[in-house]
XYZ file of C-alpha atoms in Angstrom:
688
model
C 210.624 132.217 103.258
C 208.504 135.141 101.451
C 205.874 134.168 98.545
C 207.882 135.777 96.142
C 211.494 134.432 96.919
C 210.097 131.132 96.429
C 208.418 131.792 93.286
C 211.991 134.061 91.988
C 213.648 130.544 92.987
C 211.464 128.182 91.422
C 211.671 130.820 88.058
C 215.651 130.466 88.819
C 215.403 125.851 89.102
C 213.462 126.568 85.155
C 216.637 125.769 83.760
C 217.028 122.410 85.187
C 214.403 120.848 83.894
C 211.323 122.154 85.597
C 210.718 124.521 82.536
C 208.261 122.455 81.397
C 205.492 122.263 84.414
C 203.113 125.460 83.912
C 204.023 128.323 86.584
C 200.290 128.242 88.383
C 201.602 124.183 88.541
C 204.310 125.730 90.951
C 202.836 128.423 92.540
C 202.582 127.426 97.101
C 198.371 126.066 97.701
C 197.142 128.203 100.614
C 197.154 124.518 102.264
C 201.553 124.797 101.600
C 201.607 127.752 102.473
C 199.552 126.896 105.646
C 202.068 123.854 105.911
C 205.607 125.606 105.033
C 204.376 128.027 108.719
C 203.643 125.166 110.994
C 207.031 123.762 109.893
C 208.287 126.796 110.638
C 206.402 127.005 113.987
C 206.757 123.807 115.475
C 209.796 121.836 113.842
C 213.364 121.767 115.630
C 215.620 122.732 113.356
C 217.506 119.343 112.895
C 214.049 117.338 112.686
C 213.159 119.469 110.241
C 216.568 119.443 108.227
C 215.781 115.748 108.686
C 212.251 115.606 107.514
C 212.884 118.159 104.270
C 216.411 115.732 102.969
C 214.350 112.760 102.821
C 211.266 114.544 100.946
C 214.147 115.693 98.906
C 215.179 113.139 98.414
C 212.835 110.916 97.689
C 210.590 113.163 95.454
C 213.869 113.575 94.248
C 213.050 109.615 93.022
C 209.880 110.599 92.088
C 209.132 113.758 90.302
C 208.827 112.925 87.420
C 205.983 110.549 88.211
C 204.566 113.133 90.996
C 204.333 116.212 89.287
C 203.866 113.789 85.555
C 200.361 113.519 85.961
C 197.608 114.058 87.810
C 197.534 110.345 89.569
C 200.300 109.096 90.872
C 202.518 106.987 88.080
C 205.970 105.060 87.686
C 209.012 106.441 88.499
C 212.610 104.368 88.370
C 213.907 107.275 89.347
C 217.500 107.959 89.304
C 219.134 105.223 91.633
C 216.048 102.776 90.296
C 213.380 103.368 92.440
C 210.116 102.822 91.631
C 206.600 104.195 92.909
C 203.296 103.051 92.209
C 199.315 104.538 93.939
C 197.366 101.698 92.482
C 193.918 101.504 93.629
C 194.039 101.899 97.249
C 196.901 103.344 97.209
C 199.939 100.628 97.018
C 203.574 101.831 97.439
C 206.733 100.228 95.761
C 209.670 101.108 95.882
C 213.392 99.698 95.319
C 215.264 101.926 95.943
C 218.963 102.123 96.390
C 220.227 98.757 97.581
C 216.606 96.601 96.253
C 213.762 97.011 98.119
C 210.690 97.042 97.960
C 207.593 98.036 99.733
C 203.438 97.390 98.539
C 201.262 98.877 101.910
C 198.511 96.505 100.295
C 194.569 96.986 99.689
C 194.168 96.841 103.781
C 197.362 97.868 104.243
C 200.542 95.395 104.113
C 203.888 96.477 104.229
C 206.995 94.313 102.312
C 210.757 95.097 102.916
C 212.957 93.938 100.731
C 216.236 95.101 103.526
C 219.957 95.925 102.580
C 220.221 92.513 101.110
C 217.699 92.712 98.433
C 214.894 90.862 100.457
C 211.181 90.181 98.465
C 208.419 89.746 100.614
C 204.662 89.697 98.969
C 201.019 90.295 100.845
C 198.767 88.156 98.511
C 195.453 87.848 98.716
C 195.397 88.207 103.126
C 197.894 90.188 103.234
C 201.687 87.432 103.988
C 204.575 88.991 104.314
C 208.097 87.194 103.757
C 211.763 87.579 103.751
C 214.577 85.668 103.261
C 217.226 87.990 104.559
C 220.994 87.694 105.590
C 219.693 85.202 108.514
C 216.388 84.634 106.960
C 213.918 84.123 109.042
C 210.486 84.430 107.532
C 207.112 85.502 109.306
C 204.065 85.429 108.082
C 200.522 85.626 110.922
C 197.960 85.034 107.988
C 194.513 87.877 107.987
C 194.055 88.241 111.235
C 196.854 89.371 112.522
C 200.027 90.062 110.842
C 203.663 89.811 112.384
C 206.927 89.317 111.212
C 210.323 89.702 112.227
C 213.540 89.532 109.792
C 216.424 89.612 112.559
C 217.682 89.465 115.614
C 218.977 93.291 114.602
C 216.057 94.401 112.710
C 212.775 93.116 112.575
C 209.150 94.027 111.318
C 206.233 94.243 112.628
C 202.773 94.217 111.088
C 199.345 93.993 112.877
C 196.841 92.614 110.662
C 194.574 93.615 107.772
C 193.897 97.758 108.692
C 197.617 97.883 109.136
C 198.418 98.649 113.154
C 201.487 97.473 114.104
C 201.123 97.824 118.368
C 197.790 98.334 118.755
C 196.479 98.227 122.028
C 193.321 96.895 121.555
C 189.708 97.077 123.263
C 191.444 95.786 126.980
C 195.624 95.983 125.627
C 198.252 93.566 126.122
C 201.613 94.752 126.681
C 204.782 93.023 126.190
C 208.614 93.146 126.377
C 211.304 90.806 125.042
C 214.054 92.810 127.045
C 217.564 91.999 127.504
C 217.300 87.943 127.602
C 213.200 88.297 126.278
C 211.003 87.997 128.181
C 207.723 88.812 126.799
C 204.980 90.256 128.522
C 200.954 90.252 127.983
C 198.134 91.652 129.845
C 195.051 89.692 127.895
C 191.603 90.522 128.525
C 192.263 89.967 131.898
C 195.782 90.327 133.050
C 197.657 87.716 131.064
C 201.001 88.148 132.239
C 204.376 85.749 129.542
C 208.079 85.314 130.825
C 209.723 83.593 128.535
C 212.755 83.807 130.671
C 216.620 83.812 130.131
C 216.371 80.588 127.141
C 213.922 81.951 124.913
C 210.955 79.582 125.806
C 207.330 80.246 123.600
C 204.416 81.173 124.862
C 201.085 81.413 123.015
C 197.615 82.183 123.903
C 195.586 79.975 122.558
C 192.168 80.929 120.746
C 190.774 82.044 124.278
C 193.817 83.592 125.462
C 195.420 80.955 126.904
C 199.383 80.624 127.654
C 200.088 82.542 130.764
C 197.037 83.010 131.875
C 195.771 84.577 134.581
C 191.701 83.644 134.259
C 188.970 84.691 135.999
C 191.317 85.059 139.709
C 194.469 86.120 137.476
C 196.733 83.643 138.320
C 200.776 84.084 137.140
C 202.892 81.444 135.290
C 206.873 81.851 135.661
C 209.013 79.638 132.484
C 212.372 79.670 135.315
C 215.652 79.257 134.465
C 215.485 75.428 132.597
C 212.826 76.128 130.164
C 209.707 75.268 130.973
C 206.457 75.624 129.611
C 202.833 76.633 130.783
C 198.979 76.460 128.959
C 196.328 78.039 131.422
C 193.816 76.025 129.154
C 190.054 76.585 128.645
C 189.493 77.462 132.220
C 192.386 78.246 133.186
C 195.026 75.170 132.990
C 198.104 75.230 134.411
C 201.143 72.592 132.251
C 204.986 72.818 132.876
C 206.932 70.754 131.146
C 209.485 70.152 134.533
C 213.668 69.942 133.876
C 213.323 66.422 132.165
C 210.605 67.386 130.140
C 207.770 66.390 132.135
C 204.069 67.161 130.346
C 201.134 67.715 132.939
C 197.832 68.688 131.369
C 194.802 69.588 134.740
C 191.853 68.675 131.821
C 188.729 70.535 132.096
C 188.226 70.117 135.076
C 191.017 70.751 137.173
C 192.807 66.966 137.385
C 195.890 66.838 138.476
C 198.932 64.657 136.949
C 202.845 64.032 137.803
C 204.587 61.358 135.190
C 207.944 61.455 138.049
C 209.493 61.950 140.656
C 211.701 64.838 138.719
C 208.871 66.610 137.346
C 205.671 67.218 139.653
C 202.756 69.412 138.122
C 199.764 70.176 140.382
C 196.967 71.427 139.264
C 194.313 72.452 141.871
C 191.735 73.000 139.196
C 190.533 76.275 137.309
C 189.878 78.261 141.194
C 193.248 78.020 142.051
C 195.701 76.166 140.293
C 199.504 75.367 141.916
C 202.171 73.623 139.640
C 205.426 71.907 140.910
C 207.306 70.553 139.101
C 209.878 68.954 141.261
C 213.011 69.691 143.272
C 215.063 70.754 140.862
C 212.689 73.260 138.859
C 209.527 74.216 140.857
C 206.875 76.984 139.813
C 205.487 78.806 142.115
C 202.447 81.119 141.831
C 201.416 83.954 144.338
C 197.925 84.745 143.756
C 196.564 87.845 145.145
C 199.108 88.599 148.222
C 202.198 87.808 146.043
C 203.189 84.183 148.686
C 204.581 81.793 147.643
C 201.177 79.383 147.645
C 197.703 81.077 146.361
C 194.956 81.501 147.895
C 192.618 81.783 144.938
C 188.718 82.916 145.498
C 188.874 79.636 148.024
C 191.781 79.375 148.992
C 193.860 76.856 148.022
C 198.382 75.809 149.692
C 201.096 74.743 148.495
C 204.234 73.321 149.344
C 206.810 71.286 147.953
C 209.578 70.856 150.634
C 212.643 70.065 150.612
C 211.811 67.079 148.495
C 209.137 68.199 146.114
C 205.475 68.313 148.643
C 202.370 69.302 147.010
C 200.274 70.355 149.504
C 196.515 71.829 148.303
C 194.106 73.006 151.553
C 191.369 73.671 149.076
C 188.068 74.198 149.730
C 186.959 71.593 152.075
C 191.352 71.518 153.644
C 192.531 69.098 151.845
C 196.666 68.016 152.225
C 198.000 67.069 149.483
C 202.082 65.506 149.415
C 204.107 64.494 146.513
C 206.158 62.588 148.621
C 209.931 61.987 147.063
C 208.535 59.596 144.360
C 206.203 61.521 143.061
C 203.010 60.603 144.532
C 200.216 62.817 144.847
C 197.965 61.988 148.097
C 194.830 64.406 149.157
C 194.520 63.839 153.419
C 191.536 66.286 153.829
C 190.129 66.567 157.074
C 190.713 63.097 159.149
C 194.555 62.169 156.761
C 192.582 58.777 153.951
C 191.036 58.617 150.814
C 189.696 61.481 149.171
C 187.266 62.952 146.858
C 186.995 66.401 146.242
C 183.858 66.857 144.559
C 182.078 66.099 141.032
C 183.969 67.990 139.214
C 188.244 67.528 140.741
C 188.301 63.688 142.346
C 191.705 63.190 144.079
C 192.253 59.309 145.971
C 194.970 58.022 148.099
C 195.307 54.592 148.660
C 198.201 54.621 151.425
C 202.045 53.797 151.189
C 202.808 52.866 148.321
C 201.317 55.973 146.365
C 197.762 54.806 144.343
C 196.912 58.014 142.427
C 192.841 57.815 141.592
C 190.041 60.268 139.656
C 186.725 59.259 139.080
C 185.398 62.124 137.405
C 183.652 62.217 134.350
C 185.659 64.011 132.295
C 189.476 63.637 133.008
C 190.406 60.450 134.351
C 193.781 59.753 136.502
C 195.231 57.421 136.358
C 198.430 55.531 138.458
C 200.641 52.218 138.173
C 201.948 52.973 141.747
C 204.958 50.083 142.249
C 203.817 47.243 140.166
C 202.132 49.387 137.954
C 198.335 49.386 138.613
C 195.724 50.945 136.453
C 192.857 52.672 137.518
C 189.966 54.246 136.637
C 187.035 55.712 137.889
C 185.015 55.411 134.300
C 181.601 58.065 133.894
C 179.570 57.342 137.033
C 183.125 58.133 139.519
C 183.281 54.286 140.580
C 185.420 53.166 142.597
C 187.581 50.108 143.634
C 190.499 49.079 145.461
C 191.172 45.322 146.766
C 194.432 44.521 148.338
C 198.673 45.376 147.279
C 198.820 42.255 145.548
C 194.988 41.378 143.480
C 193.579 44.726 142.743
C 189.366 44.184 141.099
C 188.035 47.855 139.776
C 184.632 48.461 138.732
C 183.484 51.957 137.172
C 180.323 50.895 135.837
C 178.613 49.515 132.146
C 180.431 51.591 129.733
C 184.088 51.339 131.737
C 184.860 48.162 133.287
C 188.339 48.358 135.057
C 190.197 44.602 135.882
C 193.295 44.709 137.546
C 194.936 40.930 138.119
C 197.962 41.373 140.109
C 201.031 42.812 140.082
C 202.929 40.391 137.706
C 199.698 39.789 134.744
C 198.209 42.595 134.713
C 194.622 43.186 132.636
C 191.999 45.148 132.241
C 188.948 45.104 130.702
C 186.751 48.835 130.110
C 183.941 47.235 128.023
C 182.245 47.886 124.904
C 182.880 51.404 124.814
C 186.996 51.811 125.833
C 188.589 48.369 126.440
C 192.240 48.590 128.488
C 194.934 46.298 127.991
C 198.053 45.996 130.578
C 199.774 42.790 130.364
C 202.106 43.269 133.231
C 205.899 43.840 133.377
C 207.339 42.922 130.847
C 205.987 44.870 127.865
C 203.492 44.379 126.280
C 201.292 46.107 124.075
C 197.662 46.738 124.703
C 194.644 48.173 121.862
C 191.816 50.336 123.988
C 189.171 49.081 120.674
C 187.505 52.159 118.841
C 187.508 54.652 121.089
C 189.574 54.344 123.822
C 193.480 52.708 122.795
C 195.924 51.899 126.534
C 199.301 50.990 125.393
C 201.822 49.343 127.790
C 205.447 48.813 126.959
C 207.374 47.668 130.166
C 206.905 48.251 134.081
C 207.845 51.548 133.852
C 205.432 53.391 131.729
C 202.461 51.981 131.449
C 200.024 53.951 130.038
C 196.528 54.609 129.674
C 193.132 56.106 128.458
C 190.301 55.472 129.390
C 187.886 56.405 126.401
C 186.438 59.542 124.362
C 185.985 61.951 127.221
C 189.402 62.395 128.836
C 191.766 60.871 128.327
C 195.279 60.976 130.423
C 198.619 59.757 130.062
C 201.564 58.795 131.339
C 203.850 57.556 130.143
C 206.945 56.907 133.710
C 210.807 57.331 133.722
C 211.492 55.560 129.758
C 209.128 57.969 128.085
C 206.252 55.674 126.040
C 204.414 57.135 123.871
C 199.988 56.256 123.889
C 197.822 57.966 121.129
C 193.867 58.422 122.968
C 192.103 59.705 120.595
C 188.856 57.988 118.392
C 190.766 57.567 115.591
C 194.367 56.062 117.281
C 196.702 58.334 115.850
C 200.040 58.916 117.063
C 199.580 61.674 118.491
C 195.988 62.731 118.455
C 193.880 65.454 120.153
C 190.804 64.202 120.042
C 187.620 66.300 120.388
C 188.086 66.845 123.868
C 191.890 67.183 124.091
C 195.282 64.929 125.005
C 198.074 64.422 126.772
C 201.149 62.924 125.291
C 204.461 62.458 126.775
C 206.921 60.227 124.904
C 210.294 60.597 128.059
C 213.460 62.728 129.634
C 214.783 63.242 125.849
C 211.151 64.258 124.000
C 208.349 64.942 125.095
C 205.099 65.141 123.082
C 202.186 67.105 124.459
C 198.785 68.494 123.234
C 195.831 69.261 125.285
C 192.614 69.541 122.556
C 191.509 71.490 119.723
C 191.131 74.433 122.529
C 194.716 74.434 123.989
C 197.696 72.451 122.844
C 200.884 72.201 124.760
C 203.666 71.109 122.822
C 206.848 69.829 124.822
C 209.864 68.506 123.425
C 212.658 68.226 125.769
C 215.398 70.355 127.387
C 217.493 71.384 123.943
C 214.631 72.478 121.458
C 211.211 73.059 122.311
C 208.480 73.007 118.999
C 205.423 73.866 119.941
C 202.189 73.968 117.997
C 198.489 75.273 118.785
C 197.279 75.826 115.580
C 194.203 74.198 114.347
C 194.291 71.042 114.344
C 197.256 70.853 117.377
C 200.243 68.753 116.237
C 202.824 68.486 118.051
C 206.785 67.405 116.488
C 209.326 66.847 118.273
C 212.766 65.207 117.523
C 214.463 65.730 120.615
C 218.529 64.600 121.510
C 217.589 61.074 119.761
C 215.684 61.774 116.693
C 212.256 60.402 117.868
C 209.367 60.025 114.603
C 206.528 60.759 114.597
C 203.244 60.582 112.653
C 200.432 63.102 114.141
C 197.891 61.540 111.233
C 196.074 62.280 107.681
C 196.005 66.053 109.458
C 199.297 66.682 110.223
C 202.594 64.719 110.113
C 206.185 64.646 111.985
C 208.948 63.530 110.816
C 213.133 63.799 112.405
C 215.506 63.154 111.661
C 218.164 63.360 114.269
C 219.493 66.283 117.411
C 220.743 68.479 115.233
C 218.730 67.727 111.631
C 214.540 68.272 113.050
C 212.731 68.069 109.930
C 208.772 68.214 111.089
C 205.921 68.563 108.587
C 201.823 69.181 109.807
C 200.444 68.145 107.072
C 198.046 69.494 103.920
C 197.041 72.387 105.532
C 200.172 73.401 107.819
C 203.821 72.351 107.420
C 206.965 72.260 109.409
C 210.426 71.813 109.225
C 213.229 72.038 111.752
C 216.841 71.381 110.145
C 218.107 71.811 113.666
C 219.286 73.938 116.875
C 221.000 77.012 115.211
C 218.933 77.138 111.327
C 215.289 76.136 111.186
C 213.118 75.980 108.239
C 209.805 75.699 108.458
C 207.148 75.854 105.101
C 203.358 76.251 106.533
C 201.674 75.541 103.546
C 199.500 73.179 101.918
C 202.066 73.503 98.673
C 205.143 73.487 99.966
C 206.675 76.531 99.656
C 210.001 78.114 101.024
C 207.112 80.706 102.620
C 203.476 79.826 103.048
C 201.560 81.276 105.338
C 198.358 79.109 104.307
C 194.941 79.846 104.674
C 194.907 80.245 108.782
C 198.261 81.951 108.788
C 201.746 80.680 110.031
C 205.057 81.903 111.608
C 208.144 80.654 110.740
C 211.706 81.747 112.276
C 214.490 80.585 110.747
C 217.094 82.161 112.470
C 220.321 81.873 114.739
C 218.445 81.062 117.299
C 215.677 79.563 115.820
C 212.482 79.236 117.497
C 209.117 78.588 115.549
C 205.754 79.462 117.244
C 202.784 78.587 115.284
C 199.309 79.167 117.272
C 196.523 79.003 114.314
C 194.272 81.759 112.575
C 193.086 83.271 116.179
C 196.111 84.123 118.397
C 199.399 83.661 116.979
C 202.299 84.181 119.019
C 205.826 83.926 117.402
C 209.471 84.244 118.947
C 212.684 83.949 117.215
C 214.531 83.378 120.006
C 216.554 85.228 123.556
C 218.081 88.108 120.673
C 215.233 88.592 118.427
C 212.043 87.950 120.253
C 208.539 88.426 117.789
C 205.308 87.840 119.431
C 201.330 88.422 118.408
C 198.903 88.373 121.050
C 195.825 87.559 119.644
C 193.109 87.470 116.767
C 192.643 90.608 115.640
C 196.724 91.494 115.302
C 197.689 92.876 118.340
C 201.198 92.898 119.243
C 202.533 95.004 121.997
C 199.844 96.718 123.580
C 198.802 97.918 126.859
C 196.053 100.000 126.643
C 193.560 102.122 124.778
C 194.945 105.374 124.770
C 199.280 104.091 125.735
C 201.161 101.579 124.621
C 204.478 100.420 125.074
C 206.776 98.198 123.432
C 210.181 97.233 123.481
C 212.269 94.759 121.448
C 215.808 94.964 123.566
C 219.018 96.739 123.246
C 219.630 95.969 119.624
C 215.944 97.489 117.710
C 213.295 99.381 120.429
C 209.890 99.861 119.322
C 207.919 102.813 121.580
C 203.696 103.120 121.086
C 202.404 105.936 122.927
C 198.704 104.726 121.939
C 195.931 105.148 118.886
C 196.164 108.989 118.948
C 200.257 109.298 119.351
C 202.319 107.060 118.305
C 205.708 106.983 118.724
C 208.509 105.178 117.092
C 212.006 104.320 117.955
C 213.672 103.077 114.777
C 216.674 101.457 117.503
C 220.572 100.987 115.638
C 219.447 99.385 113.136
C 216.769 101.644 111.584
C 213.402 100.011 112.099
C 210.303 100.943 110.458
C 207.141 101.208 112.963
C 203.487 102.700 111.790
C 201.019 103.347 114.390
C 197.849 102.933 112.529
C 195.442 104.411 110.787
C 195.702 107.875 112.304
C 198.669 108.581 112.846
C 201.454 107.591 110.228
C 204.972 107.227 111.491
C 207.475 106.531 108.117
C 211.549 105.658 109.296
C 213.719 105.069 105.697
C 216.391 104.792 108.445
C 219.925 103.560 106.587
C 218.922 102.333 104.129
C 215.930 104.138 102.115
C 212.929 102.409 102.923
C 209.602 103.277 102.581
C 206.490 102.583 104.822
C 203.270 102.795 104.497
C 200.292 102.557 106.963
C 197.121 101.210 104.390
C 193.941 102.808 103.237
C 193.808 105.377 105.519
C 197.138 107.096 105.281
C 199.161 105.658 101.932
C 202.161 107.954 100.758
C 201.890 109.392 97.148
C 202.619 112.821 96.065
C 204.680 115.240 98.010
C 203.740 119.151 97.935
C 206.329 120.905 96.470
C 206.559 122.933 99.004
C 209.274 120.523 100.109
C 211.231 121.175 97.040
C 211.368 124.195 97.669
C 211.914 124.868 101.286
C 214.294 122.325 100.684
C 216.241 124.368 98.247
């Protein structure tokens, strides 16, 4: 369009309310002419039409504010929109159906949605959604992620307004048609949520499914396993009946029953087998059923769930049909693997012993014996009817036989076992032991390496220095409450929680409490910093204490409250994530690495301490959230966004913002370097 024609059209518009503006103000500036030319050359007709119609609509709503002053003002518009740029470029739009958006000083985004939701960023950028399915997500000040339902997700990457950002190493996430989640992590992590909506947490150092320095792989499987690699690459599998296994900081092995075996070979080659009905295998660098690792481990679960590890010196392990673990070594006897991962085999009755200084393992055998190797790694075994064990001056162990065991670990960690009739045992001020019967003993060897086996009936044990019901302590505890409602806590650096095969809840936050009521309604109290409450199989209630509350009201519609003042959704000082939707998973991994999954039809994932969501590398990101709402991001220098069938919003970050108003007219602003404010006049002219 010629300049004269433009000017002529502007003169004609004077009778429609434009005459009050100075003529000079209506002239195209050189920058406007250049922009018009670029659009004329580079933009296709349909795209240009959409862009111009959009701009025209926004301009129509905003003209009284944008054209009325040098600084952005406020405009309610003919349909009740409201816009305010603020001192750092905020944007607000209540839209025709009541949307509200505020980019905030660091790039917050708020959308009230088509049913009048309200979102408030707060001082650190929280996101709140009470929408029709009622999801609420707030990742806190270091990495926000938000999902407002299975068909319309919202994602916010953190304090700099990224959405999907690759970061320094590049993560990749795919939720697919059945809800898989994958994260390549800083060293090549891989995560798969499986077909039933599993949750994975990478924790403060990027664990969950963590391949670690040698690239391990973990698969949750078809029955809902959970795996956490911990700070040195540990792996945990809850199995088909909800067993939990923790390897400890130096690579221990723990198995809690014949239907859910778990095996970990340590930080240089982990293998995991959850039994004959749900095995887990890691293929390693050659992609076999077995992993060679840097020292070459071999694992075979066999027809009844055997486990074998050839290890660095040629150890062989067979757990047999009842879940024992044995190391045969080069001659097939009792073997010790070294200072960082001991293995012991006592013979045909299936005792297991671990002498390691930081991670003890105990096997009660067929009559419920307990063995503790202590801080110096001694082990003593005197026969099948009356065992005596002594582990040194700070951890004595005594066993008087198969019908009435008594154990004393010394002045710093007592252990007591009353035998097969169900007594109660107290280990002292630094490590408690509890045994409620002949089929589920609990053993605790003190403040530096607790191991707990609750057997086939599901006992609860507390190992920490203050004796809470579930307390992870300073080095990482493990808790299992049985086949219908397990509780697991791996410690302050890698918590794992499994509440059974019907509804898992996991929390890896800064206090590491986990609460599960399971299908029969357990009650758990984590102490002064994290309470847990469960009122039944269809209405769970969880309270994490004064620093992060969590509430779950059932398997189809969970409700969660995260903060110290009990708001409907409050992220608190460290940033919690809450999902109340119909598929209803809630996950909060703390202030440095949030991950969130809301079910098999609409997963949401947050990649870590810098607020990555789906990131595949520094030059090209790809994100796909499934058939009901795809999101794609091509990288930090050229973002591409697809709002999917319901009109999602995506923002590429501080170097390339994208705004999509969708079917209900949303406005999005990516942050302090790309705010939306006043529209150039040429847009109106161009549309006309």
